[in-house]
Each structure stands twice: as structure tokens, then as C-alpha cells.
């Protein structure tokens, strides 16, 4: 661990428990900081609080005391999900106290170089692709961040022989100071999380944190097909590595219908790629560029491209049964994601869609429904989605109780060569605790067939 004593003797408030809060508290405690943890959840039955107290860490539960900052803290480390409208955060910023998320801690202690990956869509797939490329290429990668493993815990154990592949959300990137990845990737930029950030510009500025501290000794891989992202790339001091799907480019990584090109020269045939969809080709270009920059062997890259079929619940190929292919895209909780999924296929598709009703319109999907031969609608929006499908001219429309029932009803509608796609365009919380649980039921139903 680099600069292990940098927090020694400092007074640090950790706001929020969960995985990131517990990890940050433990790290800072062993580093010699005087840590106080404050969480709004009740005291009764709080195992996380009890675990931290057993280590000698002070924990305050049940709300945020009005005078909590009177103790004079040097730093506040907050859970990424806590909004900046929180009274403690507002007061801390007003007093000039730095407010960080735990990826700032990871950056400060990591002996390993960090590849930071962000984007409105595709960051998990890009992170996973790159991890597998580096793993097969014997680069000793460690995976961290928004993908599920707390970054500062990974960084604490990393050595100079490792490479940390870190997925970073806009929430996490708002809480950085010196965070500086050796390679930064920004997959794309669409409006998202505006309830948290307030405006499109504020959201984009948060995402720009992935490269804002980079220097000319670092690399910035970005989507050159998006003009608004090019605007932010122009502000970066890093060596710029654009990626594009609009044909061969002299600089960076690009693709046409036949080839992927690296700096204008053929690198690998697209025919080796297993993962479907133009949006996934963007992720592939970004991950491949990073792998090349990190010295990864071409054979390792090709091995992953020819075998990787998707992250679980994100355009995940599940199984082929009597010529029908099943894809689990339960992570598609909005129309933007479902639009990308539908665009990935040009064969007859049975679409399973619907879920939590947030009052959204499905109109954005209309241009992408031409290959949908049947719809099986589920959840609160089942009626609304069925009505939309009928307006698109789709003749076969069925209603199902849940995803398991939908799979049973979808299969008899198919012939060899068809796709059965779960891509709900809605959140899962009307029937399932998470999109993962919804996707797991889809997989189980396919296996039952």
C-alpha cells in the first residue's frame, strides 16, 4: 500500500455504511486515522455498525446529528449514493472540508496503475472485457469499483505487478480530488441520473472527472462518434485515443463492417467477435485499445473476443435450444438500453418486456421494432407495452404473469433461427427485488425448457 501513513492522526468522518463505507472506515482506521462513521439507518440489528465498533471505530446511527461537524474533521468520505443536498454534505462543503468517495482513497494508496472506466452505458461490459484480456495476457488484473468490489479494498492489496480495472460511476467521480487513472475510458454520454445531478451538464462534468487530473503521461480512450463527448476530450491533457465505428481512422481504434483497425492498420477481423450489437462493438473497441496500450498480447485479445458472450444480465447469451437463441438483457431498465438490444439483431425476435410503471413512454423503441414478430408483456406496464406493440403493427401479443411465465409462452411462438430476448425497458421493482433477480428467473426458465 502506497503512502500508508498519509492519513495517520487525521480526523475523518465516513458518511454512510454499506460496502463502501465499511471498507473505507476499516482502511482509514488501520492507517491511523481517527474515524467516526455516521449512518441514517437505525441502530437495532445493524450488523455493519457492530462490526466496525468491534474494531474500535466510533459509529453513530439513526440519523445525522446537527452538530456532527463541530468535532472538526479534516475529510468527509461519503457513500456515493448520498446526494449532495444532504445537510451534512452541504455544511461540510460550506466549511471547506474535502468531500470524497472511496475511489479517491483507492487512487491515493494504490501501488498498481489504475484503468478507470465510465460511461452512461457499457462500462460494466468494457470493464469485464478488459479484465479478461489482461487476465489471459498474464497482466495480473484486479477488478474493482462500481462493478461490485470496493476499490479501496482492492487497492490496499494491490502491488506494482497488478493492474486495477476500475468501473467508476458519476456518483463516485463527483467525490474525487487527485484521482488519476493511468488509462481512462469514457464509453459514451447520454442523459442519466438527472434526479441526482440536476442537469445534463452537471452529469457530464461529473463524468469528465475520469480524465480531468490526467497528464501527458496518461491515456484517454473516448467515443469519437459523439460530438458532445469530443468537446470534453478536447479539455483532457492526456494522450487521446479515440474510438469510432465509422470506418478506418488513422488515429486510435476504429471499425468497419469487416475489420477492427489500430492506428489505421488492420488489427483483427470482426468475424471473430462473439458478442452481438453495435453498442457492444463500442465496448470492444475501448477495451481492446486499453489492452493494447497495456502491452497485452494480440492472441489474448482475440481469445476473449472469440469467446466472450456478455456480462450476466447485459445482453447475456444464455443458451441455444433447437435453433432458438435466448438472450438475458434484464439490465435494460430503460428504453435506451432496450433500443440497443433490439438493434443488435436482424432476425425475428420474440421480445419479453415490461416492468415497473414510472409513467414512461415506449415511443423511442418504435424504429427498432421491425424485427420483433411477437411481444410477451409482463409487470405493471404490461398493458401499456402491449398497446404500444399493437400500434407498431405487431400481431402476436401475449400477457404473462412474470418472466418465468413469459418464457413458457414465448417458446411456442418461435421457429429455428428466432431470438427470444428479455429486454424489459423498465425497472424490476414491481415484481423483483433487483434486475439480477429478474434475469436469474429468466435463466432458470430457459434451463427448465
PDB file of N, CA and C in Angstrom, residues 350-399:
ATOM      1  N   UNK A 350     -38.653 -12.543 -30.469  1.00  0.00           N
ATOM      2  CA  UNK A 350     -39.764 -12.504 -29.527  1.00  0.00           C
ATOM      3  C   UNK A 350     -39.272 -11.703 -28.331  1.00  0.00           C
ATOM      4  N   UNK A 351     -39.883 -10.562 -28.090  1.00  0.00           N
ATOM      5  CA  UNK A 351     -39.435  -9.627 -27.061  1.00  0.00           C
ATOM      6  C   UNK A 351     -40.272  -9.788 -25.802  1.00  0.00           C
ATOM      7  N   UNK A 352     -39.593 -10.050 -24.676  1.00  0.00           N
ATOM      8  CA  UNK A 352     -40.233 -10.052 -23.365  1.00  0.00           C
ATOM      9  C   UNK A 352     -39.905  -8.719 -22.711  1.00  0.00           C
ATOM     10  N   UNK A 353     -40.937  -7.931 -22.426  1.00  0.00           N
ATOM     11  CA  UNK A 353     -40.698  -6.569 -21.936  1.00  0.00           C
ATOM     12  C   UNK A 353     -41.787  -6.156 -20.953  1.00  0.00           C
ATOM     13  N   UNK A 354     -41.463  -5.127 -20.171  1.00  0.00           N
ATOM     14  CA  UNK A 354     -42.395  -4.578 -19.196  1.00  0.00           C
ATOM     15  C   UNK A 354     -41.841  -4.672 -17.790  1.00  0.00           C
ATOM     16  N   UNK A 355     -42.421  -3.899 -16.904  1.00  0.00           N
ATOM     17  CA  UNK A 355     -41.953  -3.881 -15.517  1.00  0.00           C
ATOM     18  C   UNK A 355     -42.566  -2.720 -14.768  1.00  0.00           C
ATOM     19  N   UNK A 356     -41.769  -2.100 -13.918  1.00  0.00           N
ATOM     20  CA  UNK A 356     -42.244  -1.003 -13.080  1.00  0.00           C
ATOM     21  C   UNK A 356     -42.762   0.153 -13.938  1.00  0.00           C
ATOM     22  N   UNK A 357     -43.921   0.663 -13.582  1.00  0.00           N
ATOM     23  CA  UNK A 357     -44.520   1.769 -14.333  1.00  0.00           C
ATOM     24  C   UNK A 357     -44.099   3.097 -13.724  1.00  0.00           C
ATOM     25  N   UNK A 358     -43.200   3.796 -14.415  1.00  0.00           N
ATOM     26  CA  UNK A 358     -42.763   5.119 -13.988  1.00  0.00           C
ATOM     27  C   UNK A 358     -43.388   6.206 -14.854  1.00  0.00           C
ATOM     28  N   UNK A 359     -44.416   5.840 -15.604  1.00  0.00           N
ATOM     29  CA  UNK A 359     -45.054   6.804 -16.477  1.00  0.00           C
ATOM     30  C   UNK A 359     -44.298   7.067 -17.764  1.00  0.00           C
ATOM     31  N   UNK A 360     -43.356   6.178 -18.089  1.00  0.00           N
ATOM     32  CA  UNK A 360     -42.515   6.408 -19.259  1.00  0.00           C
ATOM     33  C   UNK A 360     -43.245   6.048 -20.548  1.00  0.00           C
ATOM     34  N   UNK A 361     -42.770   6.621 -21.653  1.00  0.00           N
ATOM     35  CA  UNK A 361     -43.261   6.291 -22.985  1.00  0.00           C
ATOM     36  C   UNK A 361     -42.303   5.299 -23.630  1.00  0.00           C
ATOM     37  N   UNK A 362     -42.842   4.430 -24.468  1.00  0.00           N
ATOM     38  CA  UNK A 362     -42.006   3.475 -25.202  1.00  0.00           C
ATOM     39  C   UNK A 362     -41.788   3.915 -26.646  1.00  0.00           C
ATOM     40  N   UNK A 363     -42.195   5.129 -26.957  1.00  0.00           N
ATOM     41  CA  UNK A 363     -42.178   5.604 -28.341  1.00  0.00           C
ATOM     42  C   UNK A 363     -40.777   5.546 -28.953  1.00  0.00           C
ATOM     43  N   UNK A 364     -39.758   5.729 -28.130  1.00  0.00           N
ATOM     44  CA  UNK A 364     -38.372   5.715 -28.622  1.00  0.00           C
ATOM     45  C   UNK A 364     -38.002   4.373 -29.258  1.00  0.00           C
ATOM     46  N   UNK A 365     -38.740   3.309 -28.909  1.00  0.00           N
ATOM     47  CA  UNK A 365     -38.436   1.977 -29.440  1.00  0.00           C
ATOM     48  C   UNK A 365     -39.031   1.735 -30.826  1.00  0.00           C
ATOM     49  N   UNK A 366     -39.974   2.568 -31.250  1.00  0.00           N
ATOM     50  CA  UNK A 366     -40.745   2.292 -32.472  1.00  0.00           C
ATOM     51  C   UNK A 366     -39.861   1.976 -33.687  1.00  0.00           C
ATOM     52  N   UNK A 367     -38.804   2.746 -33.980  1.00  0.00           N
ATOM     53  CA  UNK A 367     -37.997   2.431 -35.166  1.00  0.00           C
ATOM     54  C   UNK A 367     -37.246   1.102 -35.073  1.00  0.00           C
ATOM     55  N   UNK A 368     -37.199   0.510 -33.880  1.00  0.00           N
ATOM     56  CA  UNK A 368     -36.412  -0.702 -33.673  1.00  0.00           C
ATOM     57  C   UNK A 368     -37.282  -1.953 -33.527  1.00  0.00           C
ATOM     58  N   UNK A 369     -38.571  -1.827 -33.788  1.00  0.00           N
ATOM     59  CA  UNK A 369     -39.498  -2.943 -33.590  1.00  0.00           C
ATOM     60  C   UNK A 369     -39.746  -3.740 -34.869  1.00  0.00           C
ATOM     61  N   UNK A 370     -39.050  -3.410 -35.949  1.00  0.00           N
ATOM     62  CA  UNK A 370     -39.359  -4.029 -37.245  1.00  0.00           C
ATOM     63  C   UNK A 370     -39.078  -5.521 -37.280  1.00  0.00           C
ATOM     64  N   UNK A 371     -38.106  -5.996 -36.511  1.00  0.00           N
ATOM     65  CA  UNK A 371     -37.782  -7.427 -36.492  1.00  0.00           C
ATOM     66  C   UNK A 371     -38.471  -8.176 -35.355  1.00  0.00           C
ATOM     67  N   UNK A 372     -39.281  -7.473 -34.568  1.00  0.00           N
ATOM     68  CA  UNK A 372     -39.998  -8.111 -33.469  1.00  0.00           C
ATOM     69  C   UNK A 372     -41.262  -8.756 -34.035  1.00  0.00           C
ATOM     70  N   UNK A 373     -41.337 -10.078 -33.954  1.00  0.00           N
ATOM     71  CA  UNK A 373     -42.503 -10.759 -34.516  1.00  0.00           C
ATOM     72  C   UNK A 373     -43.566 -11.053 -33.459  1.00  0.00           C
ATOM     73  N   UNK A 374     -43.159 -10.981 -32.174  1.00  0.00           N
ATOM     74  CA  UNK A 374     -44.119 -11.199 -31.096  1.00  0.00           C
ATOM     75  C   UNK A 374     -43.622 -10.508 -29.838  1.00  0.00           C
ATOM     76  N   UNK A 375     -44.558 -10.103 -28.992  1.00  0.00           N
ATOM     77  CA  UNK A 375     -44.243  -9.484 -27.708  1.00  0.00           C
ATOM     78  C   UNK A 375     -44.968 -10.248 -26.614  1.00  0.00           C
ATOM     79  N   UNK A 376     -44.226 -10.557 -25.546  1.00  0.00           N
ATOM     80  CA  UNK A 376     -44.830 -11.090 -24.338  1.00  0.00           C
ATOM     81  C   UNK A 376     -44.599 -10.050 -23.249  1.00  0.00           C
ATOM     82  N   UNK A 377     -45.678  -9.453 -22.767  1.00  0.00           N
ATOM     83  CA  UNK A 377     -45.587  -8.315 -21.854  1.00  0.00           C
ATOM     84  C   UNK A 377     -45.807  -8.760 -20.413  1.00  0.00           C
ATOM     85  N   UNK A 378     -45.021  -8.163 -19.495  1.00  0.00           N
ATOM     86  CA  UNK A 378     -45.087  -8.524 -18.077  1.00  0.00           C
ATOM     87  C   UNK A 378     -45.121  -7.250 -17.224  1.00  0.00           C
ATOM     88  N   UNK A 379     -45.475  -7.435 -15.951  1.00  0.00           N
ATOM     89  CA  UNK A 379     -45.333  -6.364 -14.981  1.00  0.00           C
ATOM     90  C   UNK A 379     -46.398  -5.287 -15.062  1.00  0.00           C
ATOM     91  N   UNK A 380     -46.166  -4.217 -14.302  1.00  0.00           N
ATOM     92  CA  UNK A 380     -47.120  -3.109 -14.228  1.00  0.00           C
ATOM     93  C   UNK A 380     -47.398  -2.474 -15.578  1.00  0.00           C
ATOM     94  N   UNK A 381     -46.395  -2.440 -16.437  1.00  0.00           N
ATOM     95  CA  UNK A 381     -46.554  -1.787 -17.740  1.00  0.00           C
ATOM     96  C   UNK A 381     -46.996  -2.750 -18.822  1.00  0.00           C
ATOM     97  N   UNK A 382     -47.412  -3.969 -18.460  1.00  0.00           N
ATOM     98  CA  UNK A 382     -47.771  -4.970 -19.473  1.00  0.00           C
ATOM     99  C   UNK A 382     -48.829  -4.434 -20.432  1.00  0.00           C
ATOM    100  N   UNK A 383     -49.893  -3.859 -19.889  1.00  0.00           N
ATOM    101  CA  UNK A 383     -50.948  -3.337 -20.745  1.00  0.00           C
ATOM    102  C   UNK A 383     -50.465  -2.212 -21.639  1.00  0.00           C
ATOM    103  N   UNK A 384     -49.680  -1.313 -21.066  1.00  0.00           N
ATOM    104  CA  UNK A 384     -49.154  -0.173 -21.825  1.00  0.00           C
ATOM    105  C   UNK A 384     -48.210  -0.641 -22.937  1.00  0.00           C
ATOM    106  N   UNK A 385     -47.357  -1.633 -22.616  1.00  0.00           N
ATOM    107  CA  UNK A 385     -46.419  -2.119 -23.631  1.00  0.00           C
ATOM    108  C   UNK A 385     -47.159  -2.887 -24.719  1.00  0.00           C
ATOM    109  N   UNK A 386     -48.188  -3.647 -24.330  1.00  0.00           N
ATOM    110  CA  UNK A 386     -48.982  -4.371 -25.319  1.00  0.00           C
ATOM    111  C   UNK A 386     -49.663  -3.400 -26.280  1.00  0.00           C
ATOM    112  N   UNK A 387     -50.192  -2.310 -25.750  1.00  0.00           N
ATOM    113  CA  UNK A 387     -50.823  -1.288 -26.587  1.00  0.00           C
ATOM    114  C   UNK A 387     -49.814  -0.659 -27.543  1.00  0.00           C
ATOM    115  N   UNK A 388     -48.610  -0.383 -27.025  1.00  0.00           N
ATOM    116  CA  UNK A 388     -47.558   0.172 -27.882  1.00  0.00           C
ATOM    117  C   UNK A 388     -47.182  -0.818 -28.979  1.00  0.00           C
ATOM    118  N   UNK A 389     -47.020  -2.092 -28.634  1.00  0.00           N
ATOM    119  CA  UNK A 389     -46.650  -3.110 -29.616  1.00  0.00           C
ATOM    120  C   UNK A 389     -47.702  -3.216 -30.717  1.00  0.00           C
ATOM    121  N   UNK A 390     -48.978  -3.166 -30.326  1.00  0.00           N
ATOM    122  CA  UNK A 390     -50.051  -3.232 -31.320  1.00  0.00           C
ATOM    123  C   UNK A 390     -49.982  -2.046 -32.273  1.00  0.00           C
ATOM    124  N   UNK A 391     -49.633  -0.870 -31.750  1.00  0.00           N
ATOM    125  CA  UNK A 391     -49.532   0.320 -32.601  1.00  0.00           C
ATOM    126  C   UNK A 391     -48.359   0.227 -33.568  1.00  0.00           C
ATOM    127  N   UNK A 392     -47.405  -0.666 -33.268  1.00  0.00           N
ATOM    128  CA  UNK A 392     -46.260  -0.904 -34.163  1.00  0.00           C
ATOM    129  C   UNK A 392     -46.572  -1.954 -35.225  1.00  0.00           C
ATOM    130  N   UNK A 393     -47.802  -2.486 -35.195  1.00  0.00           N
ATOM    131  CA  UNK A 393     -48.198  -3.486 -36.181  1.00  0.00           C
ATOM    132  C   UNK A 393     -47.852  -4.910 -35.808  1.00  0.00           C
ATOM    133  N   UNK A 394     -47.460  -5.140 -34.580  1.00  0.00           N
ATOM    134  CA  UNK A 394     -47.124  -6.490 -34.134  1.00  0.00           C
ATOM    135  C   UNK A 394     -48.425  -7.229 -33.843  1.00  0.00           C
ATOM    136  N   UNK A 395     -48.593  -8.387 -34.498  1.00  0.00           N
ATOM    137  CA  UNK A 395     -49.863  -9.097 -34.427  1.00  0.00           C
ATOM    138  C   UNK A 395     -49.931 -10.076 -33.267  1.00  0.00           C
ATOM    139  N   UNK A 396     -48.787 -10.632 -32.880  1.00  0.00           N
ATOM    140  CA  UNK A 396     -48.791 -11.620 -31.802  1.00  0.00           C
ATOM    141  C   UNK A 396     -48.364 -10.926 -30.509  1.00  0.00           C
ATOM    142  N   UNK A 397     -49.299 -10.752 -29.605  1.00  0.00           N
ATOM    143  CA  UNK A 397     -49.044 -10.080 -28.328  1.00  0.00           C
ATOM    144  C   UNK A 397     -49.690 -10.905 -27.228  1.00  0.00           C
ATOM    145  N   UNK A 398     -48.905 -11.249 -26.230  1.00  0.00           N
ATOM    146  CA  UNK A 398     -49.410 -12.045 -25.123  1.00  0.00           C
ATOM    147  C   UNK A 398     -49.056 -11.369 -23.809  1.00  0.00           C
ATOM    148  N   UNK A 399     -49.841 -11.660 -22.807  1.00  0.00           N
ATOM    149  CA  UNK A 399     -49.582 -11.164 -21.456  1.00  0.00           C
ATOM    150  C   UNK A 399     -49.116 -12.340 -20.604  1.00  0.00           C
TER     151      UNK A 399
END
